[in-house]
Short mmCIF file of C-alpha atoms and ligand atoms in Angstrom, two decimals:
data_model
loop_
_atom_site.label_atom_id
_atom_site.label_comp_id
_atom_site.label_asym_id
_atom_site.label_seq_id
_atom_site.Cartn_x
_atom_site.Cartn_y
_atom_site.Cartn_z
CA UNK A 30 66.10 -7.22 27.60
CA UNK A 31 64.54 -10.38 26.35
CA UNK A 32 61.51 -9.94 24.32
CA UNK A 33 58.65 -11.91 23.55
CA UNK A 34 55.76 -11.56 20.90
CA UNK A 35 52.53 -13.53 21.91
CA UNK A 36 49.23 -14.12 19.77
CA UNK A 37 46.13 -15.38 21.01
CA UNK A 38 42.88 -17.84 19.62
CA UNK A 39 39.83 -18.82 20.96
CA UNK A 40 37.54 -17.74 23.77
CA UNK A 41 37.80 -15.11 26.75
CA UNK A 42 39.19 -17.45 29.02
CA UNK A 43 41.91 -18.15 26.83
CA UNK A 44 42.10 -13.95 26.45
CA UNK A 45 42.44 -13.61 29.58
CA UNK A 46 45.20 -16.47 30.17
CA UNK A 47 47.25 -14.32 27.67
CA UNK A 48 47.05 -11.20 30.00
CA UNK A 49 48.08 -13.74 32.87
CA UNK A 50 51.15 -14.84 30.71
CA UNK A 51 51.80 -11.13 29.71
CA UNK A 52 51.77 -9.90 33.13
CA UNK A 53 53.85 -12.82 34.33
CA UNK A 54 56.62 -12.44 31.62
CA UNK A 55 56.98 -8.79 32.22
CA UNK A 56 57.49 -9.32 35.83
CA UNK A 57 60.27 -11.93 34.99
CA UNK A 58 61.72 -9.08 32.99
CA UNK A 59 60.57 -9.52 29.21
CA UNK A 60 59.77 -6.68 26.71
CA UNK A 61 56.44 -7.30 24.86
CA UNK A 62 56.90 -6.60 21.18
CA UNK A 63 53.84 -6.64 18.39
CA UNK A 64 55.83 -8.34 15.93
CA UNK A 65 57.72 -12.07 15.79
CA UNK A 66 60.31 -10.96 14.03
CA UNK A 67 61.31 -8.80 16.66
CA UNK A 68 60.95 -11.53 19.83
CA UNK A 69 63.22 -13.85 20.71
CA UNK A 70 60.35 -15.98 22.66
CA UNK A 71 57.07 -16.56 20.13
CA UNK A 72 54.34 -17.62 21.94
CA UNK A 73 51.12 -18.90 20.14
CA UNK A 74 48.12 -19.28 22.87
CA UNK A 75 45.61 -21.66 20.91
CA UNK A 76 42.16 -23.56 20.89
CA UNK A 77 41.43 -26.07 19.49
CA UNK A 78 37.30 -26.47 19.75
CA UNK A 79 36.98 -26.91 16.60
CA UNK A 80 38.88 -28.87 13.91
CA UNK A 81 39.54 -25.95 11.88
CA UNK A 82 41.01 -24.08 14.48
CA UNK A 83 43.23 -26.63 15.48
CA UNK A 84 44.76 -26.89 11.65
CA UNK A 85 45.19 -22.89 11.92
CA UNK A 86 47.88 -23.65 14.47
CA UNK A 87 49.72 -25.63 12.80
CA UNK A 88 49.81 -23.15 9.54
CA UNK A 89 50.24 -20.62 11.50
CA UNK A 90 53.53 -22.35 13.35
CA UNK A 91 55.13 -23.02 10.12
CA UNK A 92 54.36 -19.38 9.08
CA UNK A 93 55.76 -17.94 12.69
CA UNK A 94 58.62 -19.62 11.70
CA UNK A 95 59.32 -18.11 8.36
CA UNK A 96 58.26 -14.70 9.73
CA UNK A 97 60.24 -14.68 13.05
CA UNK A 98 63.78 -16.07 11.67
CA UNK A 99 66.20 -18.38 12.68
CA UNK A 100 67.36 -18.65 16.80
CA UNK A 101 63.98 -18.09 18.27
CA UNK A 102 62.15 -20.04 21.00
CA UNK A 103 58.64 -21.03 19.88
CA UNK A 104 55.96 -21.84 22.42
CA UNK A 105 52.34 -23.20 21.94
CA UNK A 106 50.03 -23.05 24.94
CA UNK A 107 46.65 -23.18 25.43
CA UNK A 108 44.09 -25.85 24.50
CA UNK A 109 46.12 -27.45 21.50
CA UNK A 110 48.86 -27.91 23.72
CA UNK A 111 47.23 -29.29 26.68
CA UNK A 112 45.41 -31.76 23.92
CA UNK A 113 48.46 -32.61 21.94
CA UNK A 114 51.12 -32.37 24.35
CA UNK A 115 54.61 -33.75 23.12
CA UNK A 116 52.88 -34.82 19.67
CA UNK A 117 53.68 -31.05 18.61
CA UNK A 118 56.95 -30.85 18.60
CA UNK A 119 56.55 -33.99 16.29
CA UNK A 120 54.75 -31.90 14.14
CA UNK A 121 56.40 -28.37 14.26
CA UNK A 122 59.93 -29.56 15.33
CA UNK A 123 60.84 -25.93 15.76
CA UNK A 124 58.55 -25.74 18.87
CA UNK A 125 60.47 -26.30 22.14
CA UNK A 126 57.95 -24.85 24.77
CA UNK A 127 54.38 -26.94 25.51
CA UNK A 128 52.49 -25.94 27.98
CA UNK A 129 48.71 -25.63 28.93
CA UNK A 130 46.29 -23.13 31.30
CA UNK A 131 47.21 -25.00 34.67
CA UNK A 132 51.05 -24.33 34.19
CA UNK A 133 51.25 -20.57 33.15
CA UNK A 134 52.31 -19.64 36.59
CA UNK A 135 55.18 -21.92 35.86
CA UNK A 136 56.35 -20.09 32.45
CA UNK A 137 59.26 -18.26 34.61
CA UNK A 138 60.54 -22.14 35.42
CA UNK A 139 60.28 -23.73 31.92
CA UNK A 140 61.87 -20.93 29.96
CA UNK A 141 64.77 -21.03 32.77
CA UNK A 142 64.97 -24.79 31.63
CA UNK A 143 65.62 -24.13 27.89
CA UNK A 144 67.74 -21.51 28.64
CA UNK A 145 70.21 -23.76 30.60
CA UNK A 146 70.30 -26.02 27.62
CA UNK A 147 67.26 -28.59 27.65
CA UNK A 148 66.20 -28.74 24.23
CA UNK A 149 62.56 -29.28 25.16
CA UNK A 150 59.70 -28.56 28.21
CA UNK A 151 56.60 -29.31 28.48
CA UNK A 152 53.98 -28.17 31.04
CA UNK A 153 51.20 -30.01 30.78
CA UNK A 154 49.77 -31.33 34.58
CA UNK A 155 45.93 -30.40 35.38
CA UNK A 156 45.42 -30.63 38.80
CA UNK A 157 46.41 -27.39 39.96
CA UNK A 158 44.86 -24.57 41.06
CA UNK A 159 47.43 -22.11 41.47
CA UNK A 160 46.51 -20.12 38.09
CA UNK A 161 43.78 -18.44 39.72
CA UNK A 162 45.44 -15.73 41.88
CA UNK A 163 48.24 -14.50 39.10
CA UNK A 164 49.11 -11.75 40.77
CA UNK A 165 50.67 -10.21 37.62
CA UNK A 166 47.99 -9.93 35.22
CA UNK A 167 48.30 -7.60 32.36
CA UNK A 168 44.77 -6.67 31.07
CA UNK A 169 44.23 -5.36 27.57
CA UNK A 170 41.66 -2.92 28.45
CA UNK A 171 41.76 -0.21 30.91
CA UNK A 172 37.84 -0.40 31.43
CA UNK A 173 36.52 -3.66 31.31
CA UNK A 174 38.28 -6.26 33.19
CA UNK A 175 38.14 -10.75 33.12
CA UNK A 176 38.09 -12.51 36.26
CA UNK A 177 38.42 -15.99 36.17
CA UNK A 178 35.92 -17.82 39.05
CA UNK A 179 36.69 -21.43 38.03
CA UNK A 180 38.33 -23.84 35.74
CA UNK A 181 37.74 -26.38 33.96
CA UNK A 182 34.56 -28.69 32.98
CA UNK A 183 32.69 -31.52 34.69
CA UNK A 184 30.51 -31.76 32.01
CA UNK A 185 30.87 -34.66 29.68
CA UNK A 186 29.30 -33.40 26.21
CA UNK A 187 29.74 -36.08 23.69
CA UNK A 188 31.11 -33.58 21.17
CA UNK A 189 33.41 -31.35 23.36
CA UNK A 190 37.22 -31.45 23.77
CA UNK A 191 37.32 -29.23 26.99
CA UNK A 192 37.17 -30.98 29.87
CA UNK A 193 39.98 -32.73 28.28
CA UNK A 194 42.00 -29.79 27.49
CA UNK A 195 41.55 -27.45 30.62
CA UNK A 196 40.71 -30.38 33.38
CA UNK A 197 38.63 -31.00 36.13
CA UNK A 198 36.09 -28.26 37.66
CA UNK A 199 37.71 -25.77 40.39
CA UNK A 200 36.29 -23.19 41.65
CA UNK A 201 38.27 -20.22 42.96
CA UNK A 202 37.35 -18.59 46.67
CA UNK A 203 35.23 -16.02 46.98
CA UNK A 204 37.41 -14.19 49.30
CA UNK A 205 40.07 -14.20 46.10
CA UNK A 206 37.31 -13.59 43.40
CA UNK A 207 36.28 -10.55 45.51
CA UNK A 208 39.51 -9.18 45.93
CA UNK A 209 40.17 -9.13 42.62
CA UNK A 210 37.16 -7.24 42.10
CA UNK A 211 37.54 -4.81 44.61
CA UNK A 212 41.10 -4.26 43.50
CA UNK A 213 39.73 -3.85 40.18
CA UNK A 214 37.52 -0.94 40.93
CA UNK A 215 39.86 0.86 42.71
CA UNK A 216 41.89 1.29 39.56
CA UNK A 217 38.83 2.69 37.73
CA UNK A 218 37.32 -0.36 36.12
CA UNK A 219 33.83 -0.20 36.26
CA UNK A 220 32.79 -3.21 34.59
CA UNK A 221 33.71 -6.60 35.08
CA UNK A 222 33.25 -10.29 33.00
CA UNK A 223 32.95 -13.52 35.55
CA UNK A 224 34.53 -16.39 33.74
CA UNK A 225 34.18 -19.82 33.63
CA UNK A 226 33.72 -22.98 31.16
CA UNK A 227 30.25 -23.33 33.53
CA UNK A 228 30.40 -20.29 35.88
CA UNK A 229 26.69 -21.74 37.42
CA UNK A 230 28.35 -24.49 38.79
CA UNK A 231 30.75 -22.85 40.62
CA UNK A 232 30.89 -23.73 44.21
CA UNK A 233 33.18 -21.44 46.98
CA UNK A 234 35.60 -23.89 48.51
CA UNK A 235 35.59 -21.46 51.56
CA UNK A 236 33.75 -21.04 54.63
CA UNK A 237 31.14 -18.80 53.21
CA UNK A 238 29.69 -21.68 51.34
CA UNK A 239 28.23 -19.61 48.21
CA UNK A 240 27.03 -20.54 45.13
CA UNK A 241 27.09 -18.07 41.90
CA UNK A 242 24.35 -16.05 42.33
CA UNK A 243 25.92 -15.37 45.63
CA UNK A 244 29.16 -14.43 44.15
CA UNK A 245 27.43 -12.90 41.34
CA UNK A 246 25.05 -10.47 43.54
CA UNK A 247 28.36 -9.55 46.07
CA UNK A 248 30.49 -8.79 42.83
CA UNK A 249 27.77 -6.07 41.80
CA UNK A 250 27.52 -4.72 45.79
CA UNK A 251 31.16 -3.67 45.33
CA UNK A 252 31.36 0.41 45.58
CA UNK A 253 32.44 1.89 41.79
CA UNK A 254 31.19 -1.61 40.03
CA UNK A 255 28.84 -0.39 37.09
CA UNK A 256 28.70 -3.53 35.52
CA UNK A 257 28.93 -7.47 36.01
CA UNK A 258 28.41 -9.81 33.38
CA UNK A 259 29.33 -13.58 33.33
CA UNK A 260 30.21 -16.19 30.85
CA UNK A 261 29.06 -19.40 29.92
CA UNK A 262 26.28 -20.71 31.80
CA UNK A 263 25.04 -24.34 31.43
CA UNK A 264 21.50 -24.57 31.30
CA UNK A 265 21.15 -27.80 33.35
CA UNK A 266 22.75 -25.66 36.29
CA UNK A 267 21.35 -22.14 35.76
CA UNK A 268 19.10 -21.56 38.45
CA UNK A 269 16.38 -18.89 39.07
CA UNK A 270 18.13 -17.40 42.05
CA UNK A 271 20.15 -15.41 39.13
CA UNK A 272 17.52 -13.90 37.61
CA UNK A 273 16.54 -12.70 41.46
CA UNK A 274 19.85 -11.44 41.50
CA UNK A 275 19.70 -9.69 38.21
CA UNK A 276 16.37 -8.39 38.60
CA UNK A 277 17.42 -6.93 42.18
CA UNK A 278 20.76 -5.04 41.26
CA UNK A 279 21.11 -2.56 37.82
CA UNK A 280 25.21 -3.07 38.17
CA UNK A 281 24.29 -7.17 36.95
CA UNK A 282 24.00 -6.97 33.45
CA UNK A 283 20.67 -7.93 31.88
CA UNK A 284 22.32 -10.27 29.33
CA UNK A 285 22.51 -14.28 29.72
CA UNK A 286 24.58 -16.02 27.31
CA UNK A 287 22.86 -19.44 27.70
CA UNK A 288 24.29 -22.19 25.00
CA UNK A 289 20.99 -24.57 23.65
CA UNK A 290 23.26 -26.42 21.02
CA UNK A 291 20.11 -27.86 19.93
CA UNK A 292 16.01 -27.77 19.87
CA UNK A 293 15.61 -31.12 19.67
CA UNK A 294 15.23 -33.49 22.91
CA UNK A 295 16.71 -36.31 20.98
CA UNK A 296 19.77 -34.55 19.63
CA UNK A 297 19.97 -32.90 23.24
CA UNK A 298 20.19 -36.60 24.82
CA UNK A 299 22.66 -37.67 22.69
CA UNK A 300 24.85 -34.91 22.91
CA UNK A 301 24.83 -35.65 26.37
CA UNK A 302 23.58 -32.32 27.51
CA UNK A 303 21.46 -33.36 30.67
CA UNK A 304 18.58 -31.31 29.86
CA UNK A 305 15.45 -31.45 27.12
CA UNK A 306 13.94 -28.93 25.45
CA UNK A 307 11.41 -28.42 27.80
CA UNK A 308 13.66 -27.50 30.81
CA UNK A 309 15.52 -25.15 28.91
CA UNK A 310 12.40 -23.15 27.92
CA UNK A 311 11.51 -23.10 31.63
CA UNK A 312 14.30 -21.23 32.09
CA UNK A 313 13.77 -18.92 29.37
CA UNK A 314 10.67 -18.55 31.00
CA UNK A 315 11.79 -17.11 33.88
CA UNK A 316 14.59 -14.73 31.85
CA UNK A 317 11.32 -13.88 29.52
CA UNK A 318 8.63 -13.18 32.79
CA UNK A 319 11.31 -10.89 34.57
CA UNK A 320 10.85 -7.34 35.24
CA UNK A 321 14.03 -6.03 33.42
CA UNK A 322 14.35 -6.73 30.00
CA UNK A 323 17.01 -9.56 29.70
CA UNK A 324 18.85 -10.49 26.32
CA UNK A 325 19.09 -13.54 25.87
CA UNK A 326 21.85 -15.29 23.34
CA UNK A 327 23.03 -18.95 22.61
CA UNK A 328 25.41 -21.24 20.84
CA UNK A 329 24.09 -23.90 18.35
CA UNK A 330 25.68 -26.84 16.65
CA UNK A 331 23.94 -27.70 13.11
CA UNK A 332 25.21 -31.51 11.69
CA UNK A 333 25.27 -33.06 15.01
CA UNK A 334 25.29 -36.67 14.32
CA UNK A 335 21.98 -38.49 13.64
CA UNK A 336 20.84 -34.66 13.28
CA UNK A 337 17.72 -35.58 10.84
CA UNK A 338 15.43 -32.89 9.09
CA UNK A 339 12.95 -33.40 11.63
CA UNK A 340 15.39 -32.28 14.54
CA UNK A 341 16.91 -29.17 12.35
CA UNK A 342 13.33 -27.98 12.45
CA UNK A 343 12.82 -28.32 15.95
CA UNK A 344 15.80 -26.12 16.24
CA UNK A 345 14.28 -23.33 14.03
CA UNK A 346 11.05 -23.45 15.70
CA UNK A 347 13.17 -23.10 19.15
CA UNK A 348 15.04 -19.94 17.50
CA UNK A 349 11.58 -18.35 16.70
CA UNK A 350 10.38 -19.00 19.70
CA UNK A 351 12.99 -17.67 22.28
CA UNK A 352 13.79 -14.99 19.97
CA UNK A 353 17.27 -14.76 20.37
CA UNK A 354 19.25 -11.46 20.40
CA UNK A 355 22.57 -13.13 18.78
CA UNK A 356 23.39 -16.21 18.20
CA UNK A 357 26.67 -18.18 17.38
CA UNK A 358 25.90 -21.05 14.97
CA UNK A 359 28.69 -23.80 14.20
CA UNK A 360 28.31 -26.72 11.95
CA UNK A 361 29.44 -30.04 14.21
CA UNK A 362 33.67 -30.64 13.93
CA UNK A 363 34.86 -34.51 14.68
CA UNK A 364 37.07 -34.07 17.84
CA UNK A 365 39.66 -36.47 19.15
CA UNK A 366 39.44 -38.69 22.12
CA UNK A 367 35.44 -37.57 22.19
CA UNK A 368 32.29 -39.78 22.02
CA UNK A 369 30.31 -38.11 19.09
CA UNK A 370 33.37 -39.60 17.24
CA UNK A 371 32.28 -42.79 17.07
CA UNK A 372 28.74 -42.10 16.12
CA UNK A 373 27.81 -43.56 13.01
CA UNK A 374 25.63 -41.42 11.22
CA UNK A 375 27.22 -38.49 10.54
CA UNK A 376 26.01 -35.73 8.37
CA UNK A 377 28.10 -34.36 4.96
CA UNK A 378 29.72 -31.19 4.67
CA UNK A 379 27.46 -29.62 2.22
CA UNK A 380 24.54 -30.65 4.33
CA UNK A 381 25.96 -28.90 7.50
CA UNK A 382 26.45 -26.08 5.61
CA UNK A 383 23.09 -25.80 4.41
CA UNK A 384 21.60 -25.98 7.62
CA UNK A 385 23.94 -23.44 8.88
CA UNK A 386 23.09 -21.07 6.07
CA UNK A 387 19.16 -21.52 7.01
CA UNK A 388 19.80 -21.05 10.38
CA UNK A 389 21.71 -17.84 10.06
CA UNK A 390 19.10 -16.51 7.63
CA UNK A 391 16.11 -17.05 10.20
CA UNK A 392 18.29 -15.77 12.90
CA UNK A 393 18.78 -12.69 10.57
CA UNK A 394 15.50 -12.01 10.55
CA UNK A 395 14.74 -12.41 14.19
CA UNK A 396 17.21 -9.29 14.82
CA UNK A 397 16.60 -7.30 12.84
CA UNK A 398 12.67 -7.66 14.62
CA UNK A 399 13.97 -7.46 17.71
CA UNK A 400 16.29 -4.96 17.49
CA UNK A 401 13.75 -2.74 15.72
CA UNK A 402 12.12 -2.28 19.29
CA UNK A 403 14.60 -0.51 20.15
CA UNK A 404 13.95 2.36 18.08
CA UNK A 405 12.69 5.04 20.38
CA UNK A 406 14.49 4.06 23.39
CA UNK A 407 16.95 5.75 25.38
CA UNK A 408 19.93 3.27 26.41
CA UNK A 409 22.58 3.66 28.67
CA UNK A 410 26.48 2.69 27.27
CA UNK A 411 30.00 1.78 28.25
CA UNK A 412 31.99 3.73 25.50
CA UNK A 413 34.46 1.20 24.32
CA UNK A 414 35.87 3.09 21.33
CA UNK A 415 35.63 5.56 17.96
CA UNK A 416 35.03 4.34 14.73
CA UNK A 417 37.29 7.12 12.32
CA UNK A 418 35.51 5.73 9.12
CA UNK A 419 32.18 6.54 10.23
CA UNK A 420 32.51 8.94 12.88
CA UNK A 421 30.71 7.30 15.60
CA UNK A 422 31.39 6.37 19.29
CA UNK A 423 31.13 2.62 20.41
CA UNK A 424 28.97 2.23 23.04
CA UNK A 425 27.70 -1.65 24.49
CA UNK A 426 24.81 -1.57 25.91
CA UNK A 427 24.15 -3.74 29.52
CA UNK A 428 22.51 -5.97 27.07
CA UNK A 429 25.75 -6.38 25.22
CA UNK A 430 24.55 -4.61 22.37
CA UNK A 431 26.43 -3.01 19.71
CA UNK A 432 25.23 1.05 20.18
CA UNK A 433 27.28 3.86 17.62
CA UNK A 434 26.40 7.00 18.46
CA UNK A 435 27.21 10.67 17.10
CA UNK A 436 28.09 13.31 20.21
CA UNK A 437 27.10 16.91 19.16
CA UNK A 438 29.25 17.87 21.96
CA UNK A 439 32.72 15.59 21.36
CA UNK A 440 32.13 14.68 17.45
CA UNK A 441 35.37 12.87 17.39
CA UNK A 442 38.50 12.32 19.72
CA UNK A 443 40.72 15.35 19.88
CA UNK A 444 43.56 17.15 22.14
CA UNK A 445 43.68 14.26 24.24
CA UNK A 446 39.82 14.38 25.29
CA UNK A 447 37.64 11.28 24.47
CA UNK A 448 34.83 9.69 25.50
CA UNK A 449 36.06 6.21 26.11
CA UNK A 450 35.79 4.70 29.47
CA UNK A 451 32.54 6.92 30.37
CA UNK A 452 29.13 6.12 30.32
CA UNK A 453 26.26 7.74 28.27
CA UNK A 454 22.63 7.80 27.61
CA UNK A 455 22.11 7.41 23.98
CA UNK A 456 18.86 7.71 22.32
CA UNK A 457 18.27 5.16 19.79
CA UNK A 458 17.67 6.21 16.13
CA UNK A 459 17.92 3.33 13.62
CA UNK A 460 18.36 -0.95 14.11
CA UNK A 461 19.99 -3.11 11.66
CA UNK A 462 20.86 -7.02 12.62
CA UNK A 463 23.86 -6.71 14.74
CA UNK A 464 23.87 -3.30 15.70
CA UNK A 465 22.32 0.09 16.96
CA UNK A 466 22.65 3.79 16.21
CA UNK A 467 21.57 6.97 17.34
CA UNK A 468 22.63 10.03 19.31
CA UNK A 469 23.39 11.19 22.66
CA UNK A 470 20.87 12.61 24.27
CA UNK A 471 20.60 16.12 25.74
CA UNK A 472 22.17 16.10 29.01
N1 LIG B 21 31.42 -24.30 28.02
C1 LIG B 21 30.33 -23.61 27.35
C2 LIG B 21 31.06 -24.13 25.54
C3 LIG B 21 32.14 -23.67 25.21
S1 LIG B 21 32.69 -23.72 23.57
C4 LIG B 21 29.33 -24.16 27.08
O1 LIG B 21 28.99 -25.16 27.44
O2 LIG B 21 28.70 -23.73 26.71
C5 LIG B 21 31.87 -23.15 23.07
C6 LIG B 21 30.96 -23.41 21.73
O3 LIG B 21 31.81 -24.33 21.08
C7 LIG B 21 30.22 -24.28 22.28
O4 LIG B 21 28.87 -24.01 22.95
C8 LIG B 21 29.29 -25.38 21.44
O5 LIG B 21 28.53 -24.67 20.33
C9 LIG B 21 30.44 -24.84 20.03
N2 LIG B 21 31.10 -26.69 19.80
C10 LIG B 21 31.98 -26.77 21.06
N3 LIG B 21 32.62 -28.16 20.24
C11 LIG B 21 32.00 -28.57 19.74
C12 LIG B 21 32.32 -28.89 17.87
N4 LIG B 21 32.59 -30.08 18.05
N5 LIG B 21 31.55 -28.97 16.92
C13 LIG B 21 31.08 -27.68 16.79
N6 LIG B 21 30.55 -26.52 17.64
C14 LIG B 21 31.46 -27.11 18.95
FE1 LIG B 22 32.36 -28.38 26.47
FE2 LIG B 22 30.08 -29.05 27.42
FE3 LIG B 22 32.05 -28.40 29.26
FE4 LIG B 22 30.69 -26.39 28.17
S1 LIG B 22 29.77 -28.13 29.14
S2 LIG B 22 32.70 -26.78 27.90
S3 LIG B 22 30.06 -27.38 25.78
S4 LIG B 22 31.79 -30.11 28.12
FE1 LIG B 23 38.96 -23.06 22.59
FE2 LIG B 23 39.87 -24.14 24.66
FE3 LIG B 23 38.50 -21.61 24.86
S1 LIG B 23 39.30 -24.79 22.88
S2 LIG B 23 37.41 -22.34 23.25
S3 LIG B 23 40.27 -21.74 23.83
S4 LIG B 23 38.37 -23.31 26.25
#
């Protein structure tokens, strides 16, 4: 029996890709193990979105070599694999397999090539749609599932490697998406998350010719599907019909992750984001005016080349105006082969760090304020786990907020009884900046 170990880094797309890789390998007779030392094949699914992420890859590859011992096969998958290609063999000579996301269905083939004497193999072609229908996906979570609806990205944000590491946009047919979603509902999944680097530019290549809002609405109508999420949305392609669909169907979660990157139109233009602050705010207005209380989250890059104090203040003002429910803040990181690398006015590291901290502090106060509004309300949660240390069940609201709660009828998992996977109405009694706490409301 052949054994493999896999470690994953990066976004949900990568996490889901690894589920496809695991399924494919199990199907070809491999067994998954939990330690590199026990494995014959050690795989690392990588991310190259920021320089730190990429550095980590090479450090970790060295560590694997020490941990796993002699005679092992090492493979690098994902975005660093696609970006660096054969250069990985030079930087980490113990690696013998390098493959990007579009080549995962070919993995068994590539591994056979290694077994039959090839010293090094690569799968780096990007012009394929084959990764969509991976029949052997082995999902990590039995209640919530990822579904890829679109691969790649056709935008050209000046700072970003993704169009190079994941190639051009390819949408999956609506039939194939819905077939997978229905199959998941039949297996007992009640929550799915539709994935793509830019789900809003989804365009059904098959006859119904649906746009994203239509696909989203159809997924929500699948019997048994209680929650449908989606990520990520590009503001330029975010249309009002998405909000209308959410308004109409409670199965569509009222949470939108709409990365803005900066509150300054001048910087947005230098980033090649294709929208101004005003255009972004129009989309925020649609959500604020909706009858459902839609949670809004975002990504921000601080210290993009040329970002002045005034530009940064625009970002602080935007954060206050929108009142985001949560925000991922990143310091701009120079990436290979991106236009922003050529810009001359890079910001010193200390200044980026300062801006990051100032924004984090502001956002924390906003979240404390926003979350306090939930105290006294009853929210439905999908129960995801149990925290032994605090004695609380871990739930998630439709708005994607963590709501930890105590349950008098089942204070802890016992004798095979668990609440995980179920839904419950929980009374919110306390709120912090990053989560809510409560008690299960009496039935
Ligand atoms: N497709 C998604 C984002 C993918 S990357 C979108 O367009 O929203 C996730 C986040 O990483 C981005 O939103 C951005 O905030 C951040 N990011 C991307 N490249 C970066 C870089 N070079 N430096 C710092 N942050 C970066
Ligand atoms: Fe990168 Fe921009 Fe594409 Fe998002 S939309 S993946 S930030 S290029
Ligand atoms: Fe990273 Fe690739 Fe995702 S660069 S963020 S793993 S698309």
